[in-house]
PDB file of C-alpha atoms in Angstrom:
ATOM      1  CA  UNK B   1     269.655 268.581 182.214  1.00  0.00           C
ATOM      2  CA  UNK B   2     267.611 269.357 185.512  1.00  0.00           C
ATOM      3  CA  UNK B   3     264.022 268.992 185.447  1.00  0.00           C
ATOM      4  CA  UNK B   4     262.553 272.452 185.741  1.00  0.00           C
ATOM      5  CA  UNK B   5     259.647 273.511 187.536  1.00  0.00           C
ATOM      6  CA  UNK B   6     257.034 274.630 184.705  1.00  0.00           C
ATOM      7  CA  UNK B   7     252.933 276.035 184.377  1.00  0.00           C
ATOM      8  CA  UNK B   8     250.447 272.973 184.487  1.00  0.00           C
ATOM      9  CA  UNK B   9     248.220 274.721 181.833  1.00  0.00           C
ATOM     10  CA  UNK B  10     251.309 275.096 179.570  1.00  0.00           C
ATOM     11  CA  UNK B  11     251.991 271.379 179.254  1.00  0.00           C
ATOM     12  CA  UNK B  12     249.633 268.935 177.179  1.00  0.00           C
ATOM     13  CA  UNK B  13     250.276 266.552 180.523  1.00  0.00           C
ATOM     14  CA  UNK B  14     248.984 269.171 182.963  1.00  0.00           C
ATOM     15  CA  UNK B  15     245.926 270.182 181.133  1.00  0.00           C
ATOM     16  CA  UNK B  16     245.176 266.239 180.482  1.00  0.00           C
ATOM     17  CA  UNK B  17     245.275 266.494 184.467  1.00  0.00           C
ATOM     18  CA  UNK B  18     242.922 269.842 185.326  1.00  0.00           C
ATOM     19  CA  UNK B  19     240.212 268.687 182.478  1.00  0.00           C
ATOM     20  CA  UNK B  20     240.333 264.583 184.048  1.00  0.00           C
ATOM     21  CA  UNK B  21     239.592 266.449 187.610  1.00  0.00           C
ATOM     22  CA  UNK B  22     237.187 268.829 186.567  1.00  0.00           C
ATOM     23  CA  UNK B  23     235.450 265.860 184.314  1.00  0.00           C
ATOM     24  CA  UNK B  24     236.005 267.265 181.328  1.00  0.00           C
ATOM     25  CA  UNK B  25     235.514 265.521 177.980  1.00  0.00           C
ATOM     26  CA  UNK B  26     237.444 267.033 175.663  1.00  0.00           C
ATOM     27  CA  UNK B  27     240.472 265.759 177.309  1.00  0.00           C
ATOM     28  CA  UNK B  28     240.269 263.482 174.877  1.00  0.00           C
ATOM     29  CA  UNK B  29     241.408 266.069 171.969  1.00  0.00           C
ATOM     30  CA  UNK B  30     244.888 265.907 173.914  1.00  0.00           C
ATOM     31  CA  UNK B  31     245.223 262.313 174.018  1.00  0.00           C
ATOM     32  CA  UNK B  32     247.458 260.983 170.747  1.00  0.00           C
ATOM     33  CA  UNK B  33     245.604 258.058 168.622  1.00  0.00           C
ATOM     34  CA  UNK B  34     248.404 255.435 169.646  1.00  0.00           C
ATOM     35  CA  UNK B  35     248.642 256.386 173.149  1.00  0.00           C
ATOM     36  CA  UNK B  36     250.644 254.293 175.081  1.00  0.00           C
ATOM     37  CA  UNK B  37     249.253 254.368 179.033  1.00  0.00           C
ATOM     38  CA  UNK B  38     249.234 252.168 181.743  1.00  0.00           C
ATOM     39  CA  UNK B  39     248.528 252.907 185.687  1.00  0.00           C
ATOM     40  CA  UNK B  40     250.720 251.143 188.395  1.00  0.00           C
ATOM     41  CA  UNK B  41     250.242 250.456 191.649  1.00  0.00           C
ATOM     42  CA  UNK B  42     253.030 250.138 194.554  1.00  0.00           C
ATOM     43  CA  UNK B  43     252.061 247.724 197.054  1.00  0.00           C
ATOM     44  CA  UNK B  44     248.494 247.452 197.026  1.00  0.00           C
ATOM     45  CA  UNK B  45     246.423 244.701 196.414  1.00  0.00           C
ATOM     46  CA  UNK B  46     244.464 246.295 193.363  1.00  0.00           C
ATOM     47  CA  UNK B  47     243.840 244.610 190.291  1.00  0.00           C
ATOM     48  CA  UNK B  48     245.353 247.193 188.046  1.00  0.00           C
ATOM     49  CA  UNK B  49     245.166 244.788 185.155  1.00  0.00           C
ATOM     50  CA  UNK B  50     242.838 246.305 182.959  1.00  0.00           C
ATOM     51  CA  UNK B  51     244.047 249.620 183.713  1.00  0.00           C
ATOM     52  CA  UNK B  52     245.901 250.131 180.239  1.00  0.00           C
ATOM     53  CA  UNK B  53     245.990 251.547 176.555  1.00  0.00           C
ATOM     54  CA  UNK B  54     247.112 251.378 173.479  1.00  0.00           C
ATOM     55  CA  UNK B  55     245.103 253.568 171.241  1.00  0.00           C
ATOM     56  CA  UNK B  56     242.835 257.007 172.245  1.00  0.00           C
ATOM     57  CA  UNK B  57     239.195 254.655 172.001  1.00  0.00           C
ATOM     58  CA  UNK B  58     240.243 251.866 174.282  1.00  0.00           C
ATOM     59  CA  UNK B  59     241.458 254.850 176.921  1.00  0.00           C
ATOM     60  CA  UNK B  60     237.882 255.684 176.553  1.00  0.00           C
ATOM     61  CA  UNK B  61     236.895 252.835 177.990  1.00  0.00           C
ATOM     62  CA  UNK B  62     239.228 252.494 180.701  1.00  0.00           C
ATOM     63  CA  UNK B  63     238.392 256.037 181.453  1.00  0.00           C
ATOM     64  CA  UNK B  64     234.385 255.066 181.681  1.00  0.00           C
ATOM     65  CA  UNK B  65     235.332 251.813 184.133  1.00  0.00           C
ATOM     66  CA  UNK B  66     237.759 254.334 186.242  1.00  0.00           C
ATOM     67  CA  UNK B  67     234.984 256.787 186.823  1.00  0.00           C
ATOM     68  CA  UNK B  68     232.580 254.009 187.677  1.00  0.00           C
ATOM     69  CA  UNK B  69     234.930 251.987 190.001  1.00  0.00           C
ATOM     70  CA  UNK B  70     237.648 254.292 191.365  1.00  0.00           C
ATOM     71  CA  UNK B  71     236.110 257.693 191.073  1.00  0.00           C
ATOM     72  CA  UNK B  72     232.355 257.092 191.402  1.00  0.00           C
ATOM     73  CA  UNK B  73     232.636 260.945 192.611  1.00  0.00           C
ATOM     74  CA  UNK B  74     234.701 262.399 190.824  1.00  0.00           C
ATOM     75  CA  UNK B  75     238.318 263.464 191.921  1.00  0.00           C
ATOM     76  CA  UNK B  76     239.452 266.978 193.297  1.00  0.00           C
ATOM     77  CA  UNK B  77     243.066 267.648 192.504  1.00  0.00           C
ATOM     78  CA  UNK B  78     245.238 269.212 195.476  1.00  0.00           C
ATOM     79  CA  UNK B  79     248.110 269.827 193.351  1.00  0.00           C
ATOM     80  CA  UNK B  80     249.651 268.724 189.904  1.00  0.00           C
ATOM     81  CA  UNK B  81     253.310 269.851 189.955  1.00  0.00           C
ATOM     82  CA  UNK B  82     254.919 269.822 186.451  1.00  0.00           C
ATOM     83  CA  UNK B  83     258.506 269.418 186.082  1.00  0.00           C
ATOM     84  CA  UNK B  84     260.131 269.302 182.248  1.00  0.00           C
ATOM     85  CA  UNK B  85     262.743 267.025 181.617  1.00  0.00           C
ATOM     86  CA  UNK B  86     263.193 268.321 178.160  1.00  0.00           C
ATOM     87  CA  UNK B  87     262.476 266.776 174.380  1.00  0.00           C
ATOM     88  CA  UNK B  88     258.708 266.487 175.614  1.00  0.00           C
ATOM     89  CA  UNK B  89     259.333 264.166 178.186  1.00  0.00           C
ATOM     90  CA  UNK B  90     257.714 265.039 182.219  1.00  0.00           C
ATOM     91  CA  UNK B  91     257.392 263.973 185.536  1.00  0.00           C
ATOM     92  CA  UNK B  92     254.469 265.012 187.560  1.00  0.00           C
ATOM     93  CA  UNK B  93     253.064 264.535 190.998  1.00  0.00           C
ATOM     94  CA  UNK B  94     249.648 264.195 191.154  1.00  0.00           C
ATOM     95  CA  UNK B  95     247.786 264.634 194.662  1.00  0.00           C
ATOM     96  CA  UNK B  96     244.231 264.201 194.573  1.00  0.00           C
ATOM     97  CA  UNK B  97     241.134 263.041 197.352  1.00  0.00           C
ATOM     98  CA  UNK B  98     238.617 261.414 195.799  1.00  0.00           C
ATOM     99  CA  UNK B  99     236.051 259.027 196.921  1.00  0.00           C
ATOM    100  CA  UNK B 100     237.314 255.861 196.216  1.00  0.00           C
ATOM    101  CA  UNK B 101     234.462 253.455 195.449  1.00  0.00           C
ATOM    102  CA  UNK B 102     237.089 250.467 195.953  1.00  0.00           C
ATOM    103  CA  UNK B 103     236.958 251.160 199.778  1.00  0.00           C
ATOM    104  CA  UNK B 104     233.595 253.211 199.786  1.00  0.00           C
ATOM    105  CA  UNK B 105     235.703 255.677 201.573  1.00  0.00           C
ATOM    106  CA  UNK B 106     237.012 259.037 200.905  1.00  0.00           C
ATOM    107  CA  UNK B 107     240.835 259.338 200.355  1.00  0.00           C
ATOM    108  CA  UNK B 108     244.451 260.997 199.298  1.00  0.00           C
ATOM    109  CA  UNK B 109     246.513 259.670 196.889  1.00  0.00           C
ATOM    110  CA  UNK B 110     249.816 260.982 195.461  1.00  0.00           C
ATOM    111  CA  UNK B 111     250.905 259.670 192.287  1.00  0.00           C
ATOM    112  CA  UNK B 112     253.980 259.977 189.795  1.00  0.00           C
ATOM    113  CA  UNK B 113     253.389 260.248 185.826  1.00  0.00           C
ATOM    114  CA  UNK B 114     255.993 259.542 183.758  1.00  0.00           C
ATOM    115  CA  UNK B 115     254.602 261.413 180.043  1.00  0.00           C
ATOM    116  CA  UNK B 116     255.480 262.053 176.928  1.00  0.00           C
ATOM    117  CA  UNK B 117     254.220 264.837 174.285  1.00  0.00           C
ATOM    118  CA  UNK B 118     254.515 265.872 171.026  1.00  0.00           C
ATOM    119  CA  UNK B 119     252.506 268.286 168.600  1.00  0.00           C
ATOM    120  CA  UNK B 120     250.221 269.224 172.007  1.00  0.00           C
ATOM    121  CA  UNK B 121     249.443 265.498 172.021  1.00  0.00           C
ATOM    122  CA  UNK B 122     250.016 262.978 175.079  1.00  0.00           C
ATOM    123  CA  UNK B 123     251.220 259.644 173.423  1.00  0.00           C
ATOM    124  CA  UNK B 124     252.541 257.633 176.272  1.00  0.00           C
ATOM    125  CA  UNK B 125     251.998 257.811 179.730  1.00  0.00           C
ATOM    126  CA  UNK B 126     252.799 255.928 182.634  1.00  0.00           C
ATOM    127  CA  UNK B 127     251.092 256.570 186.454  1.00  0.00           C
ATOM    128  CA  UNK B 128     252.722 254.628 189.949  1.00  0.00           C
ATOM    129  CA  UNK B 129     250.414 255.186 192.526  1.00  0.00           C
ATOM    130  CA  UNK B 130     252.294 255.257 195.526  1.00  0.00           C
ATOM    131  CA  UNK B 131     249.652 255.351 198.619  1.00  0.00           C
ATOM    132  CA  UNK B 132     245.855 256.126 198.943  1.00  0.00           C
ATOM    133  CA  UNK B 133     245.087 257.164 202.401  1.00  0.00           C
ATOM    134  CA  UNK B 134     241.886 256.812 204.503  1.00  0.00           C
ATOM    135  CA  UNK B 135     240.572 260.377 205.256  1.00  0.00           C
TER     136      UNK B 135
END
């Protein structure tokens, strides 16, 4: 099967996205009780350790420590492409400036997400961040 091109808003992935960028709290009503999440990093020397989850309250908490360490400012998203690879499964790129309070600096990143959904629920998801770039 080819991965196909779809509508953010009409995948539970894509709207997980918009309502994280726009700080949303409900995004929580997406997120499955025994979610299974964990953000990657390629070649940087972040501890990315602690950025994991197993169930919808502990992704709670690491999404409380990401807004106060990573995204003191929130994040703006440039673009959250959507492409189905069928039986709930996705693969989206995520491209986003931010000001990363890491580097006290505002930046780009691009990432990749790996997700999976089922009954409008996100229970597993996994992000490689492949760059954040100076601005």
């Amino acid at each position: 099967m080819q991965p196909t091109l779809t509508k953010t808003a009409e995948t539970t992935i894509g709207q997980v996205l918009s309502r994280f960028a726009a700080g949303d709290p409900s995004i929580f009503e997406l997120i499955a009780d025994d979610i299974d999440f964990r953000i990657d990093h390629f070649r940087d020397e972040a501890d990315t350790s602690w950025q994991l989850a197993n169930s919808r309250e502990a992704l709670m908490g690491v999404i409380v420590r990401l807004g106060q360490d990573v995204f003191p400012k929130g994040t703006e998203a440039l673009g959250i492409d959507v492409f189905a690879l069928g039986d709930g499964w996705h693969l989206t790129r995520f491209n986003q400036r931010f000001f990363y309070g890491e580097r006290q600096r505002d930046v780009t990143s691009v990432t990749f997400i790996i997700s999976h959904e089922a009954d409008g629920l996100l229970d597993y998801f996994r992000e490689n961040v492949t760059n954040i770039v100076n601005v």
